[in-house]
mmCIF file of C-alpha atoms in Angstrom:
data_model
loop_
_atom_site.group_PDB
_atom_site.id
_atom_site.type_symbol
_atom_site.label_atom_id
_atom_site.label_comp_id
_atom_site.label_asym_id
_atom_site.label_seq_id
_atom_site.Cartn_x
_atom_site.Cartn_y
_atom_site.Cartn_z
ATOM 1 C CA UNK A 1 -65.742 -34.673 -19.669
ATOM 2 C CA UNK A 2 -68.411 -33.407 -17.009
ATOM 3 C CA UNK A 3 -69.582 -29.481 -16.115
ATOM 4 C CA UNK A 4 -67.829 -29.214 -13.606
ATOM 5 C CA UNK A 5 -64.228 -30.127 -15.194
ATOM 6 C CA UNK A 6 -61.530 -27.203 -15.760
ATOM 7 C CA UNK A 7 -62.654 -24.769 -16.482
ATOM 8 C CA UNK A 8 -61.707 -23.746 -20.384
ATOM 9 C CA UNK A 9 -60.120 -18.861 -19.928
ATOM 10 C CA UNK A 10 -63.373 -18.215 -21.274
ATOM 11 C CA UNK A 11 -65.562 -19.461 -18.169
ATOM 12 C CA UNK A 12 -62.548 -18.122 -16.257
ATOM 13 C CA UNK A 13 -62.959 -14.744 -17.548
ATOM 14 C CA UNK A 14 -66.628 -14.691 -17.797
ATOM 15 C CA UNK A 15 -66.420 -15.835 -13.763
ATOM 16 C CA UNK A 16 -63.364 -12.762 -13.212
ATOM 17 C CA UNK A 17 -65.526 -10.528 -14.724
ATOM 18 C CA UNK A 18 -69.119 -11.160 -12.722
ATOM 19 C CA UNK A 19 -66.689 -10.870 -9.814
ATOM 20 C CA UNK A 20 -65.556 -7.889 -10.775
ATOM 21 C CA UNK A 21 -69.315 -6.725 -11.054
ATOM 22 C CA UNK A 22 -71.083 -7.828 -8.551
ATOM 23 C CA UNK A 23 -68.081 -6.440 -6.551
ATOM 24 C CA UNK A 24 -68.380 -2.852 -7.399
ATOM 25 C CA UNK A 25 -70.211 0.750 -8.470
ATOM 26 C CA UNK A 26 -69.655 1.767 -12.509
ATOM 27 C CA UNK A 27 -67.771 5.681 -10.337
ATOM 28 C CA UNK A 28 -66.117 8.516 -12.433
ATOM 29 C CA UNK A 29 -61.753 9.086 -10.928
ATOM 30 C CA UNK A 30 -62.930 13.738 -10.947
ATOM 31 C CA UNK A 31 -59.980 14.305 -12.292
ATOM 32 C CA UNK A 32 -59.376 12.699 -14.268
ATOM 33 C CA UNK A 33 -63.165 11.550 -16.196
ATOM 34 C CA UNK A 34 -62.494 8.181 -16.477
ATOM 35 C CA UNK A 35 -65.087 5.643 -15.394
ATOM 36 C CA UNK A 36 -64.129 2.796 -13.564
ATOM 37 C CA UNK A 37 -64.982 0.069 -11.492
ATOM 38 C CA UNK A 38 -64.258 0.789 -7.986
ATOM 39 C CA UNK A 39 -65.216 -1.258 -4.400
ATOM 40 C CA UNK A 40 -67.281 1.664 -2.658
ATOM 41 C CA UNK A 41 -66.308 -0.195 0.756
ATOM 42 C CA UNK A 42 -62.609 -1.479 1.134
ATOM 43 C CA UNK A 43 -63.620 -3.574 4.294
ATOM 44 C CA UNK A 44 -65.657 -6.365 2.205
ATOM 45 C CA UNK A 45 -64.070 -6.602 -0.801
ATOM 46 C CA UNK A 46 -60.627 -7.364 0.998
ATOM 47 C CA UNK A 47 -63.226 -9.972 2.909
ATOM 48 C CA UNK A 48 -64.078 -11.585 -0.499
ATOM 49 C CA UNK A 49 -61.006 -11.387 -2.239
ATOM 50 C CA UNK A 50 -59.537 -13.740 1.391
ATOM 51 C CA UNK A 51 -62.373 -15.852 1.364
ATOM 52 C CA UNK A 52 -63.474 -16.753 -2.157
ATOM 53 C CA UNK A 53 -60.523 -16.677 -4.036
ATOM 54 C CA UNK A 54 -56.936 -16.733 -1.293
ATOM 55 C CA UNK A 55 -57.121 -20.523 -1.310
ATOM 56 C CA UNK A 56 -56.264 -19.937 -5.367
ATOM 57 C CA UNK A 57 -53.655 -17.894 -4.849
ATOM 58 C CA UNK A 58 -55.675 -14.666 -6.072
ATOM 59 C CA UNK A 59 -53.956 -11.395 -4.868
ATOM 60 C CA UNK A 60 -55.065 -8.552 -2.787
ATOM 61 C CA UNK A 61 -58.635 -7.180 -5.620
ATOM 62 C CA UNK A 62 -55.717 -3.502 -6.228
ATOM 63 C CA UNK A 63 -58.070 -3.548 -9.440
ATOM 64 C CA UNK A 64 -60.622 -2.417 -7.045
ATOM 65 C CA UNK A 65 -59.487 1.427 -5.549
ATOM 66 C CA UNK A 66 -58.233 3.874 -7.813
ATOM 67 C CA UNK A 67 -54.592 4.408 -5.871
ATOM 68 C CA UNK A 68 -53.834 7.861 -5.672
ATOM 69 C CA UNK A 69 -49.893 6.626 -7.523
ATOM 70 C CA UNK A 70 -51.852 5.586 -10.762
ATOM 71 C CA UNK A 71 -54.335 8.972 -10.179
ATOM 72 C CA UNK A 72 -51.529 11.301 -9.906
ATOM 73 C CA UNK A 73 -49.318 9.560 -13.230
ATOM 74 C CA UNK A 74 -52.953 9.514 -14.953
ATOM 75 C CA UNK A 75 -53.547 12.959 -14.377
ATOM 76 C CA UNK A 76 -49.666 13.940 -15.705
ATOM 77 C CA UNK A 77 -49.926 12.243 -18.556
ATOM 78 C CA UNK A 78 -52.925 14.032 -19.231
ATOM 79 C CA UNK A 79 -51.819 17.352 -18.413
ATOM 80 C CA UNK A 80 -48.384 16.302 -20.904
ATOM 81 C CA UNK A 81 -49.827 14.532 -23.540
ATOM 82 C CA UNK A 82 -46.770 14.913 -25.655
ATOM 83 C CA UNK A 83 -45.321 12.641 -23.389
ATOM 84 C CA UNK A 84 -47.187 9.320 -24.861
ATOM 85 C CA UNK A 85 -49.081 11.276 -27.413
ATOM 86 C CA UNK A 86 -48.358 9.264 -30.779
ATOM 87 C CA UNK A 87 -47.133 6.140 -28.837
ATOM 88 C CA UNK A 88 -47.259 3.154 -28.065
ATOM 89 C CA UNK A 89 -47.604 2.414 -23.517
ATOM 90 C CA UNK A 90 -47.163 0.451 -21.389
ATOM 91 C CA UNK A 91 -49.541 0.677 -18.466
ATOM 92 C CA UNK A 92 -47.583 -1.553 -16.169
ATOM 93 C CA UNK A 93 -49.090 -3.346 -12.437
ATOM 94 C CA UNK A 94 -52.516 -1.803 -14.469
ATOM 95 C CA UNK A 95 -54.800 -2.806 -11.451
ATOM 96 C CA UNK A 96 -57.473 -0.782 -12.999
ATOM 97 C CA UNK A 97 -55.994 0.383 -15.708
ATOM 98 C CA UNK A 98 -57.251 3.991 -14.803
ATOM 99 C CA UNK A 99 -53.432 5.317 -16.567
ATOM 100 C CA UNK A 100 -53.371 3.685 -19.778
ATOM 101 C CA UNK A 101 -56.915 4.660 -20.525
ATOM 102 C CA UNK A 102 -55.661 8.201 -19.298
ATOM 103 C CA UNK A 103 -53.150 7.429 -22.386
ATOM 104 C CA UNK A 104 -55.509 6.583 -24.385
ATOM 105 C CA UNK A 105 -56.804 10.071 -23.973
ATOM 106 C CA UNK A 106 -53.699 11.941 -24.334
ATOM 107 C CA UNK A 107 -53.356 10.636 -27.686
ATOM 108 C CA UNK A 108 -51.778 6.891 -27.634
ATOM 109 C CA UNK A 109 -51.401 5.068 -30.477
ATOM 110 C CA UNK A 110 -51.522 2.068 -28.524
ATOM 111 C CA UNK A 111 -51.693 0.844 -24.864
ATOM 112 C CA UNK A 112 -50.822 -1.947 -23.374
ATOM 113 C CA UNK A 113 -52.359 -2.973 -20.196
ATOM 114 C CA UNK A 114 -50.340 -6.306 -17.920
ATOM 115 C CA UNK A 115 -50.567 -7.191 -14.647
ATOM 116 C CA UNK A 116 -49.728 -10.956 -13.123
ATOM 117 C CA UNK A 117 -53.815 -10.344 -11.365
ATOM 118 C CA UNK A 118 -56.390 -12.114 -13.348
ATOM 119 C CA UNK A 119 -59.137 -10.390 -11.654
ATOM 120 C CA UNK A 120 -57.051 -7.197 -12.544
ATOM 121 C CA UNK A 121 -57.992 -8.359 -16.348
ATOM 122 C CA UNK A 122 -60.726 -8.524 -16.529
ATOM 123 C CA UNK A 123 -61.327 -4.915 -13.633
ATOM 124 C CA UNK A 124 -59.788 -3.276 -16.960
ATOM 125 C CA UNK A 125 -61.873 -5.287 -19.693
ATOM 126 C CA UNK A 126 -64.424 -3.811 -18.624
ATOM 127 C CA UNK A 127 -63.225 -0.962 -18.059
ATOM 128 C CA UNK A 128 -62.700 -0.537 -21.113
ATOM 129 C CA UNK A 129 -65.546 -1.041 -22.302
ATOM 130 C CA UNK A 130 -67.156 1.386 -19.845
ATOM 131 C CA UNK A 131 -64.299 4.658 -21.848
ATOM 132 C CA UNK A 132 -65.308 3.532 -25.199
ATOM 133 C CA UNK A 133 -61.849 2.454 -26.223
ATOM 134 C CA UNK A 134 -59.631 -0.043 -26.646
ATOM 135 C CA UNK A 135 -56.398 -0.968 -24.726
ATOM 136 C CA UNK A 136 -54.675 -5.448 -25.345
ATOM 137 C CA UNK A 137 -54.895 -6.247 -21.967
ATOM 138 C CA UNK A 138 -52.155 -9.229 -20.715
ATOM 139 C CA UNK A 139 -52.336 -11.381 -17.681
ATOM 140 C CA UNK A 140 -48.600 -11.795 -17.084
ATOM 141 C CA UNK A 141 -45.351 -11.593 -14.623
ATOM 142 C CA UNK A 142 -42.695 -9.225 -17.017
ATOM 143 C CA UNK A 143 -40.825 -9.359 -13.480
ATOM 144 C CA UNK A 144 -39.800 -13.031 -14.275
ATOM 145 C CA UNK A 145 -35.580 -13.117 -14.415
ATOM 146 C CA UNK A 146 -34.279 -13.215 -17.038
ATOM 147 C CA UNK A 147 -35.705 -9.973 -18.183
ATOM 148 C CA UNK A 148 -36.755 -8.919 -21.493
ATOM 149 C CA UNK A 149 -37.467 -4.958 -23.102
ATOM 150 C CA UNK A 150 -40.572 -4.851 -24.100
ATOM 151 C CA UNK A 151 -42.079 -3.046 -27.511
ATOM 152 C CA UNK A 152 -43.229 -0.631 -25.634
ATOM 153 C CA UNK A 153 -41.759 3.246 -26.109
ATOM 154 C CA UNK A 154 -43.376 5.005 -23.183
ATOM 155 C CA UNK A 155 -44.003 2.851 -19.781
ATOM 156 C CA UNK A 156 -46.568 4.103 -16.713
ATOM 157 C CA UNK A 157 -45.590 1.836 -13.349
ATOM 158 C CA UNK A 158 -48.845 3.891 -10.919
ATOM 159 C CA UNK A 159 -48.456 2.750 -7.283
ATOM 160 C CA UNK A 160 -46.105 0.561 -7.789
ATOM 161 C CA UNK A 161 -43.501 0.744 -4.848
ATOM 162 C CA UNK A 162 -46.124 -0.187 -2.007
ATOM 163 C CA UNK A 163 -44.828 -2.386 -0.116
ATOM 164 C CA UNK A 164 -40.939 -3.815 0.075
ATOM 165 C CA UNK A 165 -40.862 -7.484 -1.882
ATOM 166 C CA UNK A 166 -42.822 -5.460 -4.970
ATOM 167 C CA UNK A 167 -40.442 -2.254 -4.575
ATOM 168 C CA UNK A 168 -36.650 -4.406 -4.212
ATOM 169 C CA UNK A 169 -38.556 -7.057 -7.854
ATOM 170 C CA UNK A 170 -39.335 -3.479 -9.968
ATOM 171 C CA UNK A 171 -37.089 -1.315 -8.835
ATOM 172 C CA UNK A 172 -34.469 -3.435 -10.943
ATOM 173 C CA UNK A 173 -36.933 -3.836 -14.269
ATOM 174 C CA UNK A 174 -37.331 -0.544 -14.446
ATOM 175 C CA UNK A 175 -33.944 0.614 -14.501
ATOM 176 C CA UNK A 176 -33.296 -1.867 -17.676
ATOM 177 C CA UNK A 177 -35.987 -0.335 -19.592
ATOM 178 C CA UNK A 178 -34.508 2.936 -18.377
ATOM 179 C CA UNK A 179 -31.206 1.756 -19.370
ATOM 180 C CA UNK A 180 -33.101 0.090 -23.279
ATOM 181 C CA UNK A 181 -34.215 3.896 -23.752
ATOM 182 C CA UNK A 182 -36.955 3.500 -22.540
ATOM 183 C CA UNK A 183 -39.561 6.377 -20.899
ATOM 184 C CA UNK A 184 -40.711 5.460 -17.686
ATOM 185 C CA UNK A 185 -42.595 7.661 -15.335
ATOM 186 C CA UNK A 186 -43.541 6.177 -12.058
ATOM 187 C CA UNK A 187 -46.312 7.871 -9.890
ATOM 188 C CA UNK A 188 -44.976 8.160 -6.045
ATOM 189 C CA UNK A 189 -47.118 8.753 -3.149
ATOM 190 C CA UNK A 190 -43.862 9.036 -0.502
ATOM 191 C CA UNK A 191 -44.900 5.962 1.324
ATOM 192 C CA UNK A 192 -42.221 4.701 3.301
ATOM 193 C CA UNK A 193 -41.493 1.679 0.580
ATOM 194 C CA UNK A 194 -40.220 4.084 -2.061
ATOM 195 C CA UNK A 195 -38.555 6.219 -0.645
ATOM 196 C CA UNK A 196 -36.397 3.403 0.414
ATOM 197 C CA UNK A 197 -36.656 2.368 -2.524
ATOM 198 C CA UNK A 198 -35.972 6.000 -5.046
ATOM 199 C CA UNK A 199 -31.691 5.079 -3.200
ATOM 200 C CA UNK A 200 -31.468 2.220 -5.392
ATOM 201 C CA UNK A 201 -33.605 3.609 -8.293
ATOM 202 C CA UNK A 202 -31.829 7.731 -9.745
ATOM 203 C CA UNK A 203 -35.027 9.614 -11.072
ATOM 204 C CA UNK A 204 -36.138 12.602 -12.021
ATOM 205 C CA UNK A 205 -39.400 15.192 -10.379
ATOM 206 C CA UNK A 206 -41.476 15.906 -13.814
ATOM 207 C CA UNK A 207 -45.038 17.072 -11.692
ATOM 208 C CA UNK A 208 -46.925 17.039 -8.255
ATOM 209 C CA UNK A 209 -50.494 16.138 -8.088
ATOM 210 C CA UNK A 210 -52.207 16.340 -4.358
ATOM 211 C CA UNK A 211 -54.484 13.614 -5.018
ATOM 212 C CA UNK A 212 -57.746 12.773 -3.067
ATOM 213 C CA UNK A 213 -57.549 9.299 -1.407
ATOM 214 C CA UNK A 214 -60.060 6.578 0.925
ATOM 215 C CA UNK A 215 -59.077 7.484 4.179
ATOM 216 C CA UNK A 216 -59.498 3.520 4.884
ATOM 217 C CA UNK A 217 -57.168 2.518 1.839
ATOM 218 C CA UNK A 218 -54.481 5.604 3.270
ATOM 219 C CA UNK A 219 -54.921 6.904 6.182
ATOM 220 C CA UNK A 220 -55.102 10.722 4.564
ATOM 221 C CA UNK A 221 -57.293 12.122 3.142
ATOM 222 C CA UNK A 222 -55.301 13.182 0.859
ATOM 223 C CA UNK A 223 -51.620 12.723 -0.679
ATOM 224 C CA UNK A 224 -48.942 14.962 -2.701
ATOM 225 C CA UNK A 225 -47.362 12.555 -6.092
ATOM 226 C CA UNK A 226 -44.910 12.688 -7.391
ATOM 227 C CA UNK A 227 -44.595 12.302 -11.540
ATOM 228 C CA UNK A 228 -40.973 11.005 -10.937
ATOM 229 C CA UNK A 229 -38.818 9.599 -14.478
ATOM 230 C CA UNK A 230 -36.353 6.828 -14.210
ATOM 231 C CA UNK A 231 -32.415 8.116 -15.319
ATOM 232 C CA UNK A 232 -31.343 5.705 -17.700
#
């Protein structure tokens, strides 16, 4: 077998990490003190992803931005650390891993960060190194039926209700986990999709935060984001 044969998982990981490094810069998310590899410009990274990765079925680079729903949820666990302290935590659809990293800062016993995108996993590994902490990173589709109950006690879901298709898939899964007794928190920036999804997702608002946003991404400079607990 030649060097041009199918990549080993280690080769894939190295290439994904090299791609993340090439298109991001290490930045500090000011409300949190968490360091993340983030894109400084939206359009060039999206174009690079489309041109280089779309043929391989890789999702858009959500991992390269500190989305306001995730930032607000991270702010909440730091403001109310008792909700994650000494608990096992799942950072669901983790993206950059900002929520899981904040949970570790807040005293979580352990954190598993899960995403379907191997480039998100690469970004989280690098972001974990940049913050000098340890969390478990996994590429997995937890929404694949039939639903299973996760092992973690707390589920943190940042900006997950961002489009209709994903919201329709994730809402039943979140309800399943809450019905199983998990403490499920969602960052809700009030997008039309999240408002529609809330009709099928019983929640209670625990807190709200004003989060500075990227105008190119969000169309506004600031969003009011609610942190909501999913009820059984």
